[in-house]
Tab-separated table of C-alpha atoms (C1' of nucleotides) in Angstrom:
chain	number	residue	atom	x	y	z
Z	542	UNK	CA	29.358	9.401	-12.786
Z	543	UNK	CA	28.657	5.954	-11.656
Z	544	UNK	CA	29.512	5.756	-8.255
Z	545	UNK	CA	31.651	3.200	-6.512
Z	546	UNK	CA	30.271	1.540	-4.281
Z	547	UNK	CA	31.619	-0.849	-1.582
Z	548	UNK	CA	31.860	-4.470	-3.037
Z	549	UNK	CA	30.464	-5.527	0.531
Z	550	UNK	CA	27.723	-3.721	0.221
Z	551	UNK	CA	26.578	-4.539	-3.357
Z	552	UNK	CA	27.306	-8.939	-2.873
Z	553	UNK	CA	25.011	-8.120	0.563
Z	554	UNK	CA	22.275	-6.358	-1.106
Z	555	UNK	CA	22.567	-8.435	-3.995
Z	556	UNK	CA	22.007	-11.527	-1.634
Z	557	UNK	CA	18.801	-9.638	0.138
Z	558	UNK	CA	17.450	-8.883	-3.177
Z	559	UNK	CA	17.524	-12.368	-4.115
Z	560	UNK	CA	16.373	-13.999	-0.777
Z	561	UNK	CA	13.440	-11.541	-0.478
Z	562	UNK	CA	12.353	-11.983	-4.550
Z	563	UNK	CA	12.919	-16.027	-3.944
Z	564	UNK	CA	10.796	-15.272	-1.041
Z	565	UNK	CA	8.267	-13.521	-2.840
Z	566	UNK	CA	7.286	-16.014	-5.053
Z	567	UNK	CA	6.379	-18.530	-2.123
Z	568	UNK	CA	4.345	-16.879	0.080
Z	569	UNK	CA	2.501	-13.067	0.249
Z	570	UNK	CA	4.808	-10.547	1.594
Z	571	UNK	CA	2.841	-10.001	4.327
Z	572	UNK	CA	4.140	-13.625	5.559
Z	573	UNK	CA	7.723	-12.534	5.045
Z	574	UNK	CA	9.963	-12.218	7.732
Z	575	UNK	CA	12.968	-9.912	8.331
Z	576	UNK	CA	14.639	-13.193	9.884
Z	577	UNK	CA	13.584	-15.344	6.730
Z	578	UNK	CA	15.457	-12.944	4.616
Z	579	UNK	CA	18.279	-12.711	6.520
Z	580	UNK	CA	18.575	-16.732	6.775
Z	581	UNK	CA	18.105	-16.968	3.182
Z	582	UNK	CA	20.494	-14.559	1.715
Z	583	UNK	CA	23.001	-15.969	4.428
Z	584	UNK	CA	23.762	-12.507	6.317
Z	585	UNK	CA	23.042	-11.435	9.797
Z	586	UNK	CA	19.753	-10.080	10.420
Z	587	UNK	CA	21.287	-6.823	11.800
Z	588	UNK	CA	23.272	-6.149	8.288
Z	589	UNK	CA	19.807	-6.195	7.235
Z	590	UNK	CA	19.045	-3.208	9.219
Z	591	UNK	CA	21.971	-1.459	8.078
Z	592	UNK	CA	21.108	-0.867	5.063
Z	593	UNK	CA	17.317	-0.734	4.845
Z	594	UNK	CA	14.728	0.559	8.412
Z	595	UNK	CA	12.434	-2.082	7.483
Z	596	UNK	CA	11.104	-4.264	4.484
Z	597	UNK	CA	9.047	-1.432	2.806
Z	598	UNK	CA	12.219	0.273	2.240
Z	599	UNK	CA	13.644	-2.923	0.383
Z	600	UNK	CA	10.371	-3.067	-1.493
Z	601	UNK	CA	10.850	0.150	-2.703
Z	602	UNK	CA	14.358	-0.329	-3.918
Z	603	UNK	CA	13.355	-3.840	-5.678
Z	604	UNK	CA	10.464	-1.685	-7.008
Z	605	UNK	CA	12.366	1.044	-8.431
Z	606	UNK	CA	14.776	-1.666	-9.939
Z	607	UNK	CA	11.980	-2.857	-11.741
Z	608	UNK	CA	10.935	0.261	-13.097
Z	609	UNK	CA	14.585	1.106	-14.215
Z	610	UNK	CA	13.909	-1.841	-16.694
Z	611	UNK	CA	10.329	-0.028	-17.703
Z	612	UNK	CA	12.297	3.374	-18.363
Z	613	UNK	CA	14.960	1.814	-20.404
Z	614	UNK	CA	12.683	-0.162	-22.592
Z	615	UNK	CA	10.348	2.898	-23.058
Z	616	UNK	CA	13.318	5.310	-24.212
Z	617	UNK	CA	13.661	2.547	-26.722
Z	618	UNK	CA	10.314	2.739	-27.960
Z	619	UNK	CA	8.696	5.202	-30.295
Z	620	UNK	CA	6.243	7.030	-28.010
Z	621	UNK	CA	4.712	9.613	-30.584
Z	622	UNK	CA	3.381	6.656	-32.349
Z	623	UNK	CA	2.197	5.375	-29.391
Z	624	UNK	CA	-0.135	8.175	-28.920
Z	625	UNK	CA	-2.012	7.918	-32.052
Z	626	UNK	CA	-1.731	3.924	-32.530
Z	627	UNK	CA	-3.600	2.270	-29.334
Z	628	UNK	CA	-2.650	-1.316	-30.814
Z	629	UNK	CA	1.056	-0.138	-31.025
Z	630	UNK	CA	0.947	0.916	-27.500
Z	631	UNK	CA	-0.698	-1.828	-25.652
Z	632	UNK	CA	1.294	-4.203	-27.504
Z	633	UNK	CA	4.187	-2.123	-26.247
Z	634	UNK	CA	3.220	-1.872	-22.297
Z	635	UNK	CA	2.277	-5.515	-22.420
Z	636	UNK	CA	5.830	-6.362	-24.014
Z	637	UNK	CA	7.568	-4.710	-21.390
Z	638	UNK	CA	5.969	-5.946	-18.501
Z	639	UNK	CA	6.036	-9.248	-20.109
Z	640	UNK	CA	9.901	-9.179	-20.531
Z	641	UNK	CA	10.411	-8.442	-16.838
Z	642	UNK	CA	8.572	-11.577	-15.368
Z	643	UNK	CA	8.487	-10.040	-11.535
Z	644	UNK	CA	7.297	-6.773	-12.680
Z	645	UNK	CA	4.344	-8.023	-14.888
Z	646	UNK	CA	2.806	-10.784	-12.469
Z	647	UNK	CA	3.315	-7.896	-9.912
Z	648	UNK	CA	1.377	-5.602	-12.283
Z	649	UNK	CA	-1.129	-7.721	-12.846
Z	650	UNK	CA	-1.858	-9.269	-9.277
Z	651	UNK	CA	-1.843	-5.988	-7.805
Z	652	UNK	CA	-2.927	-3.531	-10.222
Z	653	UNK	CA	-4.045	-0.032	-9.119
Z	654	UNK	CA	-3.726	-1.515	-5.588
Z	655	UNK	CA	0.382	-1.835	-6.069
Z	656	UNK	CA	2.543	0.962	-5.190
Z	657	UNK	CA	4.331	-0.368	-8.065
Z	658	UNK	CA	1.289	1.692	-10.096
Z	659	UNK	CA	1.985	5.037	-9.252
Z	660	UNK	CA	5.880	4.274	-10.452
Z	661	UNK	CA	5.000	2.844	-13.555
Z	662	UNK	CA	2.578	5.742	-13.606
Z	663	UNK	CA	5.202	8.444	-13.258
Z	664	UNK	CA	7.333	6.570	-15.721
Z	665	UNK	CA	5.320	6.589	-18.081
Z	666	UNK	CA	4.446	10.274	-17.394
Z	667	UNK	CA	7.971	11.543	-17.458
Z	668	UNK	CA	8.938	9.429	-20.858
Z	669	UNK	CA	6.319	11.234	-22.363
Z	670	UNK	CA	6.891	14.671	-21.320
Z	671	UNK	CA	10.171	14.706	-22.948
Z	672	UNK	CA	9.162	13.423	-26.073
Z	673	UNK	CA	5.804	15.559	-26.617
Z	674	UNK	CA	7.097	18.401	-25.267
Z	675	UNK	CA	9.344	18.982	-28.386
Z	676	UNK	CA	6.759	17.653	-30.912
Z	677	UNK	CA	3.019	18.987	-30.017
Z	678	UNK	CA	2.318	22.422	-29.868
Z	679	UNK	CA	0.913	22.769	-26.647
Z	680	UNK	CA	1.987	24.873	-23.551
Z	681	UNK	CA	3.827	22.926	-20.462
Z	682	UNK	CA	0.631	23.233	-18.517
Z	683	UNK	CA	-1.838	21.986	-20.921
Z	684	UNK	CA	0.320	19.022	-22.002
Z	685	UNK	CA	1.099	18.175	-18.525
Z	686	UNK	CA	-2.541	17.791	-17.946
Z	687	UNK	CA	-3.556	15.721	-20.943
Z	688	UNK	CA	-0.470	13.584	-20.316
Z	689	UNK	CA	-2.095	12.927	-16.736
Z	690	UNK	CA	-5.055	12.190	-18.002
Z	691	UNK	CA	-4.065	10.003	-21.320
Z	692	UNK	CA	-1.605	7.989	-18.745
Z	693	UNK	CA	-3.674	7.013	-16.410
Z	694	UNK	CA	-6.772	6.050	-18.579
Z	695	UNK	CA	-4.599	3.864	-20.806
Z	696	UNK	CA	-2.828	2.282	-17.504
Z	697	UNK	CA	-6.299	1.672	-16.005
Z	698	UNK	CA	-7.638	-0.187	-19.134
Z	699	UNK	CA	-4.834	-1.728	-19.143
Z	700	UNK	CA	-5.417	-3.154	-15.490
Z	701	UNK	CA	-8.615	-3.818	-16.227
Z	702	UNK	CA	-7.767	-6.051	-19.144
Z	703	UNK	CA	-5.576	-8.084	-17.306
Z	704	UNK	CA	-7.786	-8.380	-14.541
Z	705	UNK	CA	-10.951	-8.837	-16.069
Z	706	UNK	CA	-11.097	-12.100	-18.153
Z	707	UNK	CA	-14.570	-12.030	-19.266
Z	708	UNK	CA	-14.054	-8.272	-21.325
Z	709	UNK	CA	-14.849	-8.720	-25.243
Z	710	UNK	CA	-11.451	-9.644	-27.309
Z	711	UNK	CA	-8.471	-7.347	-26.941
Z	712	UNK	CA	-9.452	-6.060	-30.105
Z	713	UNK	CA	-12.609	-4.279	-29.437
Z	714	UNK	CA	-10.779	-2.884	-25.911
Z	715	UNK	CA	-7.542	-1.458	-28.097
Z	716	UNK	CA	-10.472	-0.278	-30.748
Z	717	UNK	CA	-12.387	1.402	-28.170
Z	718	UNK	CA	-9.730	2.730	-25.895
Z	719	UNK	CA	-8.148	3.868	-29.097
Z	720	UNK	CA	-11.396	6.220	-30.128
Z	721	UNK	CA	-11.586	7.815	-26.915
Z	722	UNK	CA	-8.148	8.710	-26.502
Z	723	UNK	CA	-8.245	10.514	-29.685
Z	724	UNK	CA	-11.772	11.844	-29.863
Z	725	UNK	CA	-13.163	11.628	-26.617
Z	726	UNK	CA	-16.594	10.547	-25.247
Z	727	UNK	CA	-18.193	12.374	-28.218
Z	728	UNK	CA	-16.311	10.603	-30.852
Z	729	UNK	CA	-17.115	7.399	-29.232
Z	730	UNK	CA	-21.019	8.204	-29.241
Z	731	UNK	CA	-20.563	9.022	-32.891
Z	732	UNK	CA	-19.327	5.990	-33.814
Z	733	UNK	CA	-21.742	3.776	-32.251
Z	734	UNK	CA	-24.789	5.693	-33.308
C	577	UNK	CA	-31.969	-5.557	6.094
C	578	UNK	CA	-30.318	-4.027	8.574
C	579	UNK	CA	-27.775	-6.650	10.376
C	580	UNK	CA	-28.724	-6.849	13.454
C	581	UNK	CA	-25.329	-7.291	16.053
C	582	UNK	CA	-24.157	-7.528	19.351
C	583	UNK	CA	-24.409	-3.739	21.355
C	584	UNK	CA	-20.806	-5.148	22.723
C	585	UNK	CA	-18.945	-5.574	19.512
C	586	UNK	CA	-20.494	-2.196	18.077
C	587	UNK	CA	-19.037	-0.558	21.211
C	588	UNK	CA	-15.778	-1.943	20.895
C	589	UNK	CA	-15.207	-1.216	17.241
C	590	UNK	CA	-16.626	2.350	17.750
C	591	UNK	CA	-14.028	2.637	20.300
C	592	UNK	CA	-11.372	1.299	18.195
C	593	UNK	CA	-12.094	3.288	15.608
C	594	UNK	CA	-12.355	6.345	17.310
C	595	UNK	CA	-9.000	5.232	19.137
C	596	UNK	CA	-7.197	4.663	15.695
C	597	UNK	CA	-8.606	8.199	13.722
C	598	UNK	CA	-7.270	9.764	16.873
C	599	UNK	CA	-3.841	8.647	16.812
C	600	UNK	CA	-3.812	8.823	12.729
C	601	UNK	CA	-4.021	12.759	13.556
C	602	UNK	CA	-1.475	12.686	15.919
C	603	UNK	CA	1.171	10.413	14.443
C	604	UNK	CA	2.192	8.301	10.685
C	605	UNK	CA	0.304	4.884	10.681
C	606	UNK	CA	3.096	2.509	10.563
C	607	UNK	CA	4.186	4.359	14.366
C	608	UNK	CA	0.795	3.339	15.795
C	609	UNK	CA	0.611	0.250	17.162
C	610	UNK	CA	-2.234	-2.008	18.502
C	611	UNK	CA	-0.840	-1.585	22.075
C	612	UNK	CA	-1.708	1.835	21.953
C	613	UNK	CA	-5.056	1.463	19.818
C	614	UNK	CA	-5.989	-0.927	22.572
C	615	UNK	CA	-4.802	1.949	25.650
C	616	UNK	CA	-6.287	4.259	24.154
C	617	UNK	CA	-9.782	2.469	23.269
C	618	UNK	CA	-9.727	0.806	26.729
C	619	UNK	CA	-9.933	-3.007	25.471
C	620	UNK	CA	-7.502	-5.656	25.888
C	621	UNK	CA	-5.262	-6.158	23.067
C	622	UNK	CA	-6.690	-9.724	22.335
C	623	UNK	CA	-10.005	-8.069	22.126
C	624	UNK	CA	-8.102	-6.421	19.110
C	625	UNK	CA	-7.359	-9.184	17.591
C	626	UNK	CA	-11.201	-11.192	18.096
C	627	UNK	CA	-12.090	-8.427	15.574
C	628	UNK	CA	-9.460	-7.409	12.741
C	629	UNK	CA	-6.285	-9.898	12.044
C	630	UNK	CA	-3.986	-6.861	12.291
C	631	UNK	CA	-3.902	-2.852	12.069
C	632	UNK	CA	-4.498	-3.034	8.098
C	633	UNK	CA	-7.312	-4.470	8.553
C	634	UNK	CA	-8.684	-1.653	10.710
C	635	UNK	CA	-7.460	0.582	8.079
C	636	UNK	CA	-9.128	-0.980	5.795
C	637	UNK	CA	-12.522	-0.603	7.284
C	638	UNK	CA	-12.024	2.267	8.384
C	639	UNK	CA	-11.408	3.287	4.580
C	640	UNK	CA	-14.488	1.721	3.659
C	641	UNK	CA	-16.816	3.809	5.858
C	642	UNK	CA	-15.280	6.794	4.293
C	643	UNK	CA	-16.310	5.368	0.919
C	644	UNK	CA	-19.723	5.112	2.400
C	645	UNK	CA	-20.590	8.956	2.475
C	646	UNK	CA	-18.243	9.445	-0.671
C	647	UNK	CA	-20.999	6.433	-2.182
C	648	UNK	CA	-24.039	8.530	-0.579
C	649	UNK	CA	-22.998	11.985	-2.160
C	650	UNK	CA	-22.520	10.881	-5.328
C	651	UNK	CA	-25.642	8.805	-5.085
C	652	UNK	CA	-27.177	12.794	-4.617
C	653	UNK	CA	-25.648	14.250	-7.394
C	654	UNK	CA	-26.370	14.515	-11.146
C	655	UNK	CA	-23.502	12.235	-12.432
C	656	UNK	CA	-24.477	12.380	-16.035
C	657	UNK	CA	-23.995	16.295	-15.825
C	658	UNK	CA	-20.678	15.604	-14.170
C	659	UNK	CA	-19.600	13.737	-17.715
C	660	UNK	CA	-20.186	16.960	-19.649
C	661	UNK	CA	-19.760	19.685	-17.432
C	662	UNK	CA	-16.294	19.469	-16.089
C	663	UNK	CA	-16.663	22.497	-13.642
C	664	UNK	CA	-20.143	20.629	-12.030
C	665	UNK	CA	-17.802	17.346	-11.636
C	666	UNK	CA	-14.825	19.188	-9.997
C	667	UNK	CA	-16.785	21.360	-8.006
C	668	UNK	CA	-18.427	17.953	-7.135
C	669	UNK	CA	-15.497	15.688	-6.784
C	670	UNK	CA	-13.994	18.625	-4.589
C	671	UNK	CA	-16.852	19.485	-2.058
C	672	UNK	CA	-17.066	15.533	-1.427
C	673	UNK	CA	-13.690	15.122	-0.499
C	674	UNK	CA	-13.940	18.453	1.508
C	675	UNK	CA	-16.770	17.398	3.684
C	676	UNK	CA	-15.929	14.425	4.686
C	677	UNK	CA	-12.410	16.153	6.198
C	678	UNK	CA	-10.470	12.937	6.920
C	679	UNK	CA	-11.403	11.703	3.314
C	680	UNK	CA	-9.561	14.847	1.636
C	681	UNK	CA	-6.863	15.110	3.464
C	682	UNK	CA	-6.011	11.737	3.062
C	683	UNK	CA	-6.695	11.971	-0.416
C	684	UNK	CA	-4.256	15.056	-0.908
C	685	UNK	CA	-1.851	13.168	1.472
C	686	UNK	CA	-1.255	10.237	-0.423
C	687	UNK	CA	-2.894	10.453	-3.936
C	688	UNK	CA	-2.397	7.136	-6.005
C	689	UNK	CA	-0.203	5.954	-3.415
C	690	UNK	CA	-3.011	5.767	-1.316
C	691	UNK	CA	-5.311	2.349	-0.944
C	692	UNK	CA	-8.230	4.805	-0.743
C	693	UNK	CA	-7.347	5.871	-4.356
C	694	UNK	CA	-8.485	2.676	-5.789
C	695	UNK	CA	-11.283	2.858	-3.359
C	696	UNK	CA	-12.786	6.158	-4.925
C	697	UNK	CA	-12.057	4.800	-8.023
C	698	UNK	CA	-13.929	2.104	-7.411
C	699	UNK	CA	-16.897	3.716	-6.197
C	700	UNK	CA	-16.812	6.155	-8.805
C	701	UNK	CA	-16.849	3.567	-11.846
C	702	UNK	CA	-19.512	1.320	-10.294
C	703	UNK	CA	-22.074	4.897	-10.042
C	704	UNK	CA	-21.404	6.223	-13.364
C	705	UNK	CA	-21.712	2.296	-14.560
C	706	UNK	CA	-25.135	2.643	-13.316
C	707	UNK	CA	-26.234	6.002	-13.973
C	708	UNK	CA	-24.906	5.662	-17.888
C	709	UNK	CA	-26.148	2.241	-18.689
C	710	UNK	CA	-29.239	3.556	-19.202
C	711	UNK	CA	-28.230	7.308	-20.662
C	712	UNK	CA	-26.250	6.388	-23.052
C	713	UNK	CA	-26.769	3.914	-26.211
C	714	UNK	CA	-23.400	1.300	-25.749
C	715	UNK	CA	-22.806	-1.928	-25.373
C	716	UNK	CA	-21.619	-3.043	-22.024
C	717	UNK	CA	-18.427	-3.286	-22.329
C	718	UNK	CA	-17.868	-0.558	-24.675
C	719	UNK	CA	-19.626	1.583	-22.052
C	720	UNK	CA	-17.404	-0.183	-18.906
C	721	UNK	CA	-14.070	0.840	-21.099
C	722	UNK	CA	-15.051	4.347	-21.354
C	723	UNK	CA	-15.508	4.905	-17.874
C	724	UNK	CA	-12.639	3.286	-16.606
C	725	UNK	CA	-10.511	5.429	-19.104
C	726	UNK	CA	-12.592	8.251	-17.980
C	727	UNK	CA	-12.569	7.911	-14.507
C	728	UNK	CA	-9.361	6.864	-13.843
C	729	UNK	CA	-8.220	10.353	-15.866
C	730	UNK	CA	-10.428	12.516	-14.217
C	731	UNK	CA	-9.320	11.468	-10.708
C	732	UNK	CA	-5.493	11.393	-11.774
C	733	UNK	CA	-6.267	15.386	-13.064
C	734	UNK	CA	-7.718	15.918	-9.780
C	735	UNK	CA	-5.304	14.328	-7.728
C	736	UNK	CA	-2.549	16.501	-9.707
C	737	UNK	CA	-4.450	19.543	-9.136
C	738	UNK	CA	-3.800	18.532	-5.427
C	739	UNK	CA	-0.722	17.846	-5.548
C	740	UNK	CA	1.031	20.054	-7.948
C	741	UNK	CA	0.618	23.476	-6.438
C	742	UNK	CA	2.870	25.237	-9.522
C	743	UNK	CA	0.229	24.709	-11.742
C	744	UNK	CA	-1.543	26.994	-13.097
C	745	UNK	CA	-5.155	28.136	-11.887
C	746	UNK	CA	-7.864	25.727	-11.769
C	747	UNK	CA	-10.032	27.088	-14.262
C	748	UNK	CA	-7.479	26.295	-16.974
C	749	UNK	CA	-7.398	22.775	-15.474
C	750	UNK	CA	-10.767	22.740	-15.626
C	751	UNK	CA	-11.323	23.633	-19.382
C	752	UNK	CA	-8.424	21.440	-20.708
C	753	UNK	CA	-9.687	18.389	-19.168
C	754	UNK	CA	-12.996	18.833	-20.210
C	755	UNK	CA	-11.768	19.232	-23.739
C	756	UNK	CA	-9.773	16.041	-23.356
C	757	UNK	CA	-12.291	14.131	-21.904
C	758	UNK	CA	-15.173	15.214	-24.528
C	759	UNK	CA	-13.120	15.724	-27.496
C	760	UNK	CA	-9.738	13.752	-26.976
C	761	UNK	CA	-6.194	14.775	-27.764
C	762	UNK	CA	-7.479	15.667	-31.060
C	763	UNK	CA	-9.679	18.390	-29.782
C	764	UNK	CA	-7.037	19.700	-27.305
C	765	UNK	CA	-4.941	20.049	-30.266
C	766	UNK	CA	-7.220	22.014	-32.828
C	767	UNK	CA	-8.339	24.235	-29.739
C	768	UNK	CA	-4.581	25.100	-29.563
C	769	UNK	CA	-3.329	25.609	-33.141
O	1451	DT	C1'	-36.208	-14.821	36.138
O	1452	DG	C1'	-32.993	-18.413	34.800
O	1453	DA	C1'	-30.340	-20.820	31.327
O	1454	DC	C1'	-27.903	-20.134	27.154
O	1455	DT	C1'	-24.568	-17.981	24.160
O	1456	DT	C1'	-20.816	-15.145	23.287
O	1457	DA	C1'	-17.788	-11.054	23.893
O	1458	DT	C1'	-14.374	-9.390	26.832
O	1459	DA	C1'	-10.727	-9.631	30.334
O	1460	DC	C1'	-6.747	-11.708	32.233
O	1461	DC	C1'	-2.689	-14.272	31.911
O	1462	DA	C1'	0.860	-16.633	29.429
O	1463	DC	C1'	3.987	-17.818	25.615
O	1464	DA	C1'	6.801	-18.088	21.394
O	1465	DT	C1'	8.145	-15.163	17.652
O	1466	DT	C1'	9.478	-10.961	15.452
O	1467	DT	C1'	11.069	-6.393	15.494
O	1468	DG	C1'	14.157	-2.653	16.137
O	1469	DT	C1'	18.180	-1.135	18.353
O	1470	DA	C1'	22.616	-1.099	20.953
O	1471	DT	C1'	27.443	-2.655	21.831
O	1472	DA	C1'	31.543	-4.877	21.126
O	1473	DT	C1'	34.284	-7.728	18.042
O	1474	DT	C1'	35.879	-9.647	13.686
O	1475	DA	C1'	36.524	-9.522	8.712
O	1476	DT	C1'	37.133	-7.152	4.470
O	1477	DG	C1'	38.352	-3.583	1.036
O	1478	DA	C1'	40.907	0.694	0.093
O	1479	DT	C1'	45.112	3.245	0.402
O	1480	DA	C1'	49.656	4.827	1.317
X	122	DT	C1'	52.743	-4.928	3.232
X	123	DA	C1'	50.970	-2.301	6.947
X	124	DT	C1'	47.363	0.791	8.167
X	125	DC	C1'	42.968	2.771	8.179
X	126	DA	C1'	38.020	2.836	7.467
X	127	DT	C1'	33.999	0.485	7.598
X	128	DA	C1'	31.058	-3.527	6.650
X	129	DA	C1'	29.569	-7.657	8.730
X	130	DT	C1'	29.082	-10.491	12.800
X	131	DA	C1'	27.797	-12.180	17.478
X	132	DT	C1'	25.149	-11.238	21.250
X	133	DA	C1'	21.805	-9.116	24.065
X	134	DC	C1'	17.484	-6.724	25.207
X	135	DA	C1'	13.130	-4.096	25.401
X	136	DA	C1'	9.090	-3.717	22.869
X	137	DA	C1'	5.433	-5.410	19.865
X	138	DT	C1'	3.096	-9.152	17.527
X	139	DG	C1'	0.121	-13.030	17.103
X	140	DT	C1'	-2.025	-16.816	19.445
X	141	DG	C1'	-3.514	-19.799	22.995
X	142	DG	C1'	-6.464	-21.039	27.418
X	143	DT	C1'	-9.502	-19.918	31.147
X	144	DA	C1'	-12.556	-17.026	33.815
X	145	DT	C1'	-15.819	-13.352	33.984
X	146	DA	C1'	-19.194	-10.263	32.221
X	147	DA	C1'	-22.849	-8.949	29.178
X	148	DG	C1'	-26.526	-9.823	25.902
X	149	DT	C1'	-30.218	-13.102	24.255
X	150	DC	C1'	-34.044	-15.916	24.597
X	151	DA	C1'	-37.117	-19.428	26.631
DNA sequence: TGACTTATACCACATTTGTATATTATGATA
DNA sequence: TATCATAATATACAAATGTGGTATAAGTCA
């Protein structure tokens, strides 16, 4: 199943992938050149074009890379506890991005405003499909929509803990986000009254 | 209050504006290009560049605006009835995005994937931060938590409802999130058993 | 009105982009 | 090893970008 691919191809696009990430690091990517890329990874600027139209496309393909790295640490993890144990799963989705340096300070710089969020996003999504769909009793429709939901309030408060320094400790965000998730808006009135 | 500025640079941004929506309808952004903005708007290209530093810039006002009226609506609607009435907030959500045409189409076009997606996001958590600091009886940052869990679900539902076309009809939507939103996962799952 | 400020137009230039063509180098295969 | 397929290179070119400098036009204010 894995296919072979042209050695020539994979030492070139290993070489762009490490010129443009190098790249990345020094300057915003709006600053980044085709011709910079194609200095630095030591190819000709029109093997550049042959294998990507333009620098969103290589974006995408480092971007997907990264989330390969999200997908195989999530399969590792266990996912029904992460559901019902907030501290579990922050400590989880902060682990992961924290192991893959590029796609954490990514994560956090951008945020919602990455097209790296959507990915992580669907990753997230589709991990938990396949898990839940075996283990709650709900129909495909209905889980479909509280996964939506669940995912992307737990990936927002998760941006907004890493962007926000001046929140309350990461205890009383986990706490909180943890009583909603389960019981809603209601349960979280109930408890503070 | 009002800013008072020069008839000559309103003109000229009207025109590019009007220049750039124009082409958006007719072709993807990243095939526009400020040659043609500037044709089309009848300026000279540098007069382009006295006002934005490139075409996302443009976009990104231009974005803005449309955040304006999406700012106004909600300022006109009953936002702490949205929170417990899911069918008032969709119907809401929906008919703001509708009338402001460019808004909803480019909402259904891109989704997340969209910078106007954090824009509406935005814009929602800042009213509701407003409305609800007074309603309800939580701490700040409690209360900021909540609605960026709730939000950010809310408009991921929506934007699936969009998207997803398979799905099943809206009032089901409708009622599941609502459960999920008022009663968490726990609720959805003693509704269903 | 006349003197000022400033936006726009016009022209020019170096850089980047995207693409095309022909040639050379490399990996796969018989 | 010889042959074939194709990836990479060298080179060129039209188009677009981003930025300067100067002149002209329009708006502002005394």
């Amino acid at each position: 199943m894995t296919k072979i691919v042209d050695p020539r191809i994979r030492k070139t696009k290993r070489a762009i992938h490490d010129a443009f990430t190098s790249l990345l690091v020094e300057k915003d990517l709006n600053k980044i050149t085709i011709i910079e890329i194609a200095e630095r990874a030591d190819i000709n600027r029109k093997t550049f074009y042959n294998h990507y139209s333009g620098i969103h496309q290589l974006v995408d393909e480092v971007e997907n890379e990264l989330i390969e790295t999200f997908n195989e640490a999530l399969s590792k993890s266990d996912l029904s506890r992460a559901i019902k144990d907030p501290f579990y799963l922050y400590q989880l989705l902060d682990s992961i991005l924290s192991n893959e340096l590029n796609l954490r300070s990514h994560f956090k710089k951008f945020g919602f405003n990455s097209s790296l969020f959507p990915k992580i996003l669907d990753a997230l999504k589709i991990s938990l499909m396949s898990v839940l769909s075996q283990k709650l009793e709900l129909d495909k429709t209905t889980l479909k929509i509280a996964i939506e939901y669940w995912a992307a309030g737990q990936l927002a408060v998760l941006n907004l803990w890493y962007k926000d320094g001046s929140l309350e400790s990461m205890d009383h965000i986990i706490t909180t986000v943890g009583i909603i998730s389960s019981s809603g808006l209601d349960g979280l009135l109930k408890t503070h009254s």
